[in-house]
């Protein structure tokens, strides 16, 4: 007799190795977390629903601050369980200039332990250091300050790693 088991989600914590992923954006471009390890810090923010008011506000704040992220070599990815079509509309409607990735099969959302019972992602952000370890986890409550918090936390992380490397 065969039985099907489901394994409980393991809650990730600071210091854990970030689970690798390979996802596509709305335009068919593939992004793999491991491609950025050793090169730059990565911000992965999970959001519930493309085009909803909170998600729009959050994405537009990152868009508006994009030059700061890019100038400091910080990679940012938004991930939701939306279809590529829904994400494409969201990107085009709001001129979003960074990759929003579709996790339609919910595997990555499950790996990061942020899948809600309704099938959408919790609003959680992971800051991954250059070594691929989770440096910070933010359960987003204040959408208005999300982009600033993430930028400042990543800059601190960068300066900390530069001090360590120069010793």
PDB file of C-alpha atoms in Angstrom:
ATOM      1  CA  UNK A   1       0.000   0.000   0.000  1.00  0.00           C
ATOM      2  CA  UNK A   2       1.290   3.420  -0.960  1.00  0.00           C
ATOM      3  CA  UNK A   3       0.815   6.413   1.210  1.00  0.00           C
ATOM      4  CA  UNK A   4       1.305  10.003   0.301  1.00  0.00           C
ATOM      5  CA  UNK A   5       2.972  12.129   2.941  1.00  0.00           C
ATOM      6  CA  UNK A   6       3.358  15.789   3.062  1.00  0.00           C
ATOM      7  CA  UNK A   7       6.271  17.183   4.945  1.00  0.00           C
ATOM      8  CA  UNK A   8       5.734  20.100   7.302  1.00  0.00           C
ATOM      9  CA  UNK A   9       7.193  23.379   6.167  1.00  0.00           C
ATOM     10  CA  UNK A  10      10.507  24.086   7.840  1.00  0.00           C
ATOM     11  CA  UNK A  11      10.573  27.696   8.949  1.00  0.00           C
ATOM     12  CA  UNK A  12      13.692  29.408   7.689  1.00  0.00           C
ATOM     13  CA  UNK A  13      15.745  31.541  10.028  1.00  0.00           C
ATOM     14  CA  UNK A  14      18.568  34.046   9.852  1.00  0.00           C
ATOM     15  CA  UNK A  15      21.830  32.268   9.068  1.00  0.00           C
ATOM     16  CA  UNK A  16      20.181  29.461   7.066  1.00  0.00           C
ATOM     17  CA  UNK A  17      21.228  28.872   3.487  1.00  0.00           C
ATOM     18  CA  UNK A  18      18.582  30.398   1.232  1.00  0.00           C
ATOM     19  CA  UNK A  19      16.806  27.756  -0.851  1.00  0.00           C
ATOM     20  CA  UNK A  20      17.805  28.006  -4.495  1.00  0.00           C
ATOM     21  CA  UNK A  21      15.100  28.565  -7.089  1.00  0.00           C
ATOM     22  CA  UNK A  22      14.641  28.853 -10.812  1.00  0.00           C
ATOM     23  CA  UNK A  23      11.629  30.957 -11.792  1.00  0.00           C
ATOM     24  CA  UNK A  24      10.515  32.954 -14.786  1.00  0.00           C
ATOM     25  CA  UNK A  25       9.240  36.471 -15.030  1.00  0.00           C
ATOM     26  CA  UNK A  26       6.208  37.452 -17.094  1.00  0.00           C
ATOM     27  CA  UNK A  27       8.324  37.761 -20.225  1.00  0.00           C
ATOM     28  CA  UNK A  28       9.878  34.283 -20.065  1.00  0.00           C
ATOM     29  CA  UNK A  29      13.255  35.332 -18.633  1.00  0.00           C
ATOM     30  CA  UNK A  30      14.621  32.799 -16.135  1.00  0.00           C
ATOM     31  CA  UNK A  31      16.198  33.762 -12.826  1.00  0.00           C
ATOM     32  CA  UNK A  32      18.162  31.411 -10.595  1.00  0.00           C
ATOM     33  CA  UNK A  33      19.166  32.525  -7.104  1.00  0.00           C
ATOM     34  CA  UNK A  34      22.478  30.642  -7.259  1.00  0.00           C
ATOM     35  CA  UNK A  35      23.526  32.816 -10.231  1.00  0.00           C
ATOM     36  CA  UNK A  36      23.863  35.788  -7.863  1.00  0.00           C
ATOM     37  CA  UNK A  37      25.640  34.068  -4.962  1.00  0.00           C
ATOM     38  CA  UNK A  38      29.163  35.407  -4.563  1.00  0.00           C
ATOM     39  CA  UNK A  39      28.309  38.479  -6.640  1.00  0.00           C
ATOM     40  CA  UNK A  40      25.730  40.568  -4.844  1.00  0.00           C
ATOM     41  CA  UNK A  41      23.195  40.596  -2.047  1.00  0.00           C
ATOM     42  CA  UNK A  42      19.701  39.599  -3.096  1.00  0.00           C
ATOM     43  CA  UNK A  43      16.346  40.810  -1.816  1.00  0.00           C
ATOM     44  CA  UNK A  44      13.465  38.404  -2.314  1.00  0.00           C
ATOM     45  CA  UNK A  45      10.110  39.810  -1.394  1.00  0.00           C
ATOM     46  CA  UNK A  46       7.002  37.684  -1.510  1.00  0.00           C
ATOM     47  CA  UNK A  47       3.717  39.435  -2.133  1.00  0.00           C
ATOM     48  CA  UNK A  48       0.133  38.142  -2.179  1.00  0.00           C
ATOM     49  CA  UNK A  49      -1.523  39.475  -5.338  1.00  0.00           C
ATOM     50  CA  UNK A  50      -0.343  41.412  -8.373  1.00  0.00           C
ATOM     51  CA  UNK A  51      -2.314  44.612  -8.761  1.00  0.00           C
ATOM     52  CA  UNK A  52      -3.824  44.678  -5.275  1.00  0.00           C
ATOM     53  CA  UNK A  53      -3.494  48.002  -3.473  1.00  0.00           C
ATOM     54  CA  UNK A  54      -0.843  46.918  -0.940  1.00  0.00           C
ATOM     55  CA  UNK A  55       1.222  45.034  -3.501  1.00  0.00           C
ATOM     56  CA  UNK A  56       1.048  47.940  -5.918  1.00  0.00           C
ATOM     57  CA  UNK A  57       2.220  50.386  -3.261  1.00  0.00           C
ATOM     58  CA  UNK A  58       5.076  48.044  -2.273  1.00  0.00           C
ATOM     59  CA  UNK A  59       6.232  47.404  -5.864  1.00  0.00           C
ATOM     60  CA  UNK A  60       5.993  51.066  -6.874  1.00  0.00           C
ATOM     61  CA  UNK A  61       8.142  52.114  -3.896  1.00  0.00           C
ATOM     62  CA  UNK A  62      10.873  49.723  -5.041  1.00  0.00           C
ATOM     63  CA  UNK A  63      10.460  50.964  -8.623  1.00  0.00           C
ATOM     64  CA  UNK A  64      10.833  54.568  -7.445  1.00  0.00           C
ATOM     65  CA  UNK A  65      14.000  53.681  -5.484  1.00  0.00           C
ATOM     66  CA  UNK A  66      15.379  51.360  -8.178  1.00  0.00           C
ATOM     67  CA  UNK A  67      18.385  53.560  -8.975  1.00  0.00           C
ATOM     68  CA  UNK A  68      19.595  53.262  -5.363  1.00  0.00           C
ATOM     69  CA  UNK A  69      19.334  49.459  -5.466  1.00  0.00           C
ATOM     70  CA  UNK A  70      21.011  49.202  -8.862  1.00  0.00           C
ATOM     71  CA  UNK A  71      23.824  51.650  -7.990  1.00  0.00           C
ATOM     72  CA  UNK A  72      24.657  49.516  -4.936  1.00  0.00           C
ATOM     73  CA  UNK A  73      24.511  46.226  -6.878  1.00  0.00           C
ATOM     74  CA  UNK A  74      21.513  44.929  -4.921  1.00  0.00           C
ATOM     75  CA  UNK A  75      19.357  42.445  -6.832  1.00  0.00           C
ATOM     76  CA  UNK A  76      15.633  42.563  -6.048  1.00  0.00           C
ATOM     77  CA  UNK A  77      13.040  39.964  -6.986  1.00  0.00           C
ATOM     78  CA  UNK A  78       9.345  40.002  -6.203  1.00  0.00           C
ATOM     79  CA  UNK A  79       7.703  36.567  -6.088  1.00  0.00           C
ATOM     80  CA  UNK A  80       4.016  35.712  -6.050  1.00  0.00           C
ATOM     81  CA  UNK A  81       1.836  32.746  -6.918  1.00  0.00           C
ATOM     82  CA  UNK A  82       0.159  34.777  -9.669  1.00  0.00           C
ATOM     83  CA  UNK A  83       0.149  33.638 -13.288  1.00  0.00           C
ATOM     84  CA  UNK A  84       2.697  35.127 -15.681  1.00  0.00           C
ATOM     85  CA  UNK A  85      -0.178  36.877 -17.461  1.00  0.00           C
ATOM     86  CA  UNK A  86      -1.326  38.608 -14.253  1.00  0.00           C
ATOM     87  CA  UNK A  87       2.238  39.613 -13.429  1.00  0.00           C
ATOM     88  CA  UNK A  88       2.819  40.930 -16.970  1.00  0.00           C
ATOM     89  CA  UNK A  89      -0.249  43.168 -16.686  1.00  0.00           C
ATOM     90  CA  UNK A  90       0.957  44.384 -13.276  1.00  0.00           C
ATOM     91  CA  UNK A  91       4.451  45.158 -14.623  1.00  0.00           C
ATOM     92  CA  UNK A  92       3.083  46.971 -17.665  1.00  0.00           C
ATOM     93  CA  UNK A  93       0.357  48.885 -15.794  1.00  0.00           C
ATOM     94  CA  UNK A  94       2.842  50.310 -13.280  1.00  0.00           C
ATOM     95  CA  UNK A  95       6.069  50.403 -15.362  1.00  0.00           C
ATOM     96  CA  UNK A  96       7.838  48.142 -12.876  1.00  0.00           C
ATOM     97  CA  UNK A  97      11.541  47.975 -13.681  1.00  0.00           C
ATOM     98  CA  UNK A  98      12.710  44.937 -11.732  1.00  0.00           C
ATOM     99  CA  UNK A  99      11.899  41.221 -12.056  1.00  0.00           C
ATOM    100  CA  UNK A 100       8.609  39.947 -10.692  1.00  0.00           C
ATOM    101  CA  UNK A 101       8.633  36.159 -10.784  1.00  0.00           C
ATOM    102  CA  UNK A 102       5.775  33.700 -11.073  1.00  0.00           C
ATOM    103  CA  UNK A 103       5.657  30.794  -8.625  1.00  0.00           C
ATOM    104  CA  UNK A 104       2.400  29.463  -9.962  1.00  0.00           C
ATOM    105  CA  UNK A 105       3.108  25.924  -8.751  1.00  0.00           C
ATOM    106  CA  UNK A 106       3.861  27.361  -5.286  1.00  0.00           C
ATOM    107  CA  UNK A 107       7.047  25.312  -4.775  1.00  0.00           C
ATOM    108  CA  UNK A 108       9.321  28.250  -3.956  1.00  0.00           C
ATOM    109  CA  UNK A 109       6.685  29.864  -1.775  1.00  0.00           C
ATOM    110  CA  UNK A 110       6.494  26.581   0.154  1.00  0.00           C
ATOM    111  CA  UNK A 111      10.310  26.282   0.352  1.00  0.00           C
ATOM    112  CA  UNK A 112      10.423  29.702   1.980  1.00  0.00           C
ATOM    113  CA  UNK A 113       7.499  28.800   4.297  1.00  0.00           C
ATOM    114  CA  UNK A 114       5.392  31.755   3.211  1.00  0.00           C
ATOM    115  CA  UNK A 115       2.436  30.013   1.547  1.00  0.00           C
ATOM    116  CA  UNK A 116      -0.922  30.951   3.034  1.00  0.00           C
ATOM    117  CA  UNK A 117      -3.847  28.525   3.185  1.00  0.00           C
ATOM    118  CA  UNK A 118      -5.607  30.446   0.403  1.00  0.00           C
ATOM    119  CA  UNK A 119      -2.711  29.707  -1.974  1.00  0.00           C
ATOM    120  CA  UNK A 120      -1.165  33.174  -1.998  1.00  0.00           C
ATOM    121  CA  UNK A 121       2.137  34.261  -0.500  1.00  0.00           C
ATOM    122  CA  UNK A 122       2.517  35.981   2.849  1.00  0.00           C
ATOM    123  CA  UNK A 123       4.071  39.443   2.624  1.00  0.00           C
ATOM    124  CA  UNK A 124       7.584  38.463   3.763  1.00  0.00           C
ATOM    125  CA  UNK A 125      10.985  39.714   2.616  1.00  0.00           C
ATOM    126  CA  UNK A 126      14.271  37.818   2.772  1.00  0.00           C
ATOM    127  CA  UNK A 127      17.625  39.562   2.490  1.00  0.00           C
ATOM    128  CA  UNK A 128      20.256  37.134   1.242  1.00  0.00           C
ATOM    129  CA  UNK A 129      23.949  37.921   1.696  1.00  0.00           C
ATOM    130  CA  UNK A 130      26.623  37.342  -0.949  1.00  0.00           C
ATOM    131  CA  UNK A 131      27.351  33.886   0.492  1.00  0.00           C
ATOM    132  CA  UNK A 132      23.746  32.817  -0.025  1.00  0.00           C
ATOM    133  CA  UNK A 133      22.732  32.908   3.630  1.00  0.00           C
ATOM    134  CA  UNK A 134      19.631  34.595   4.978  1.00  0.00           C
ATOM    135  CA  UNK A 135      20.773  37.815   6.645  1.00  0.00           C
ATOM    136  CA  UNK A 136      17.347  39.215   7.544  1.00  0.00           C
ATOM    137  CA  UNK A 137      13.688  38.247   7.409  1.00  0.00           C
ATOM    138  CA  UNK A 138      11.013  40.895   7.485  1.00  0.00           C
ATOM    139  CA  UNK A 139       7.330  40.128   7.905  1.00  0.00           C
ATOM    140  CA  UNK A 140       6.073  43.264   6.245  1.00  0.00           C
ATOM    141  CA  UNK A 141       3.573  45.220   8.316  1.00  0.00           C
ATOM    142  CA  UNK A 142       4.460  48.733   7.169  1.00  0.00           C
ATOM    143  CA  UNK A 143       4.248  48.808   3.390  1.00  0.00           C
ATOM    144  CA  UNK A 144       5.137  52.514   3.244  1.00  0.00           C
ATOM    145  CA  UNK A 145       8.588  51.980   4.757  1.00  0.00           C
ATOM    146  CA  UNK A 146       9.357  48.589   3.167  1.00  0.00           C
ATOM    147  CA  UNK A 147      11.644  49.798   0.352  1.00  0.00           C
ATOM    148  CA  UNK A 148      13.629  52.075   2.685  1.00  0.00           C
ATOM    149  CA  UNK A 149      14.021  49.378   5.331  1.00  0.00           C
ATOM    150  CA  UNK A 150      15.168  46.789   2.783  1.00  0.00           C
ATOM    151  CA  UNK A 151      17.619  49.183   1.143  1.00  0.00           C
ATOM    152  CA  UNK A 152      19.139  50.317   4.452  1.00  0.00           C
ATOM    153  CA  UNK A 153      19.389  46.761   5.818  1.00  0.00           C
ATOM    154  CA  UNK A 154      21.124  45.599   2.649  1.00  0.00           C
ATOM    155  CA  UNK A 155      23.547  48.541   2.692  1.00  0.00           C
ATOM    156  CA  UNK A 156      24.453  47.683   6.313  1.00  0.00           C
ATOM    157  CA  UNK A 157      24.988  44.091   5.228  1.00  0.00           C
ATOM    158  CA  UNK A 158      27.250  45.228   2.377  1.00  0.00           C
ATOM    159  CA  UNK A 159      29.338  47.449   4.636  1.00  0.00           C
ATOM    160  CA  UNK A 160      29.615  44.672   7.226  1.00  0.00           C
ATOM    161  CA  UNK A 161      30.887  42.206   4.601  1.00  0.00           C
ATOM    162  CA  UNK A 162      33.345  44.789   3.227  1.00  0.00           C
ATOM    163  CA  UNK A 163      34.793  45.334   6.725  1.00  0.00           C
ATOM    164  CA  UNK A 164      35.108  41.552   7.185  1.00  0.00           C
ATOM    165  CA  UNK A 165      36.791  41.147   3.794  1.00  0.00           C
ATOM    166  CA  UNK A 166      39.306  43.940   4.469  1.00  0.00           C
ATOM    167  CA  UNK A 167      40.569  42.372   7.726  1.00  0.00           C
TER     168      UNK A 167
END
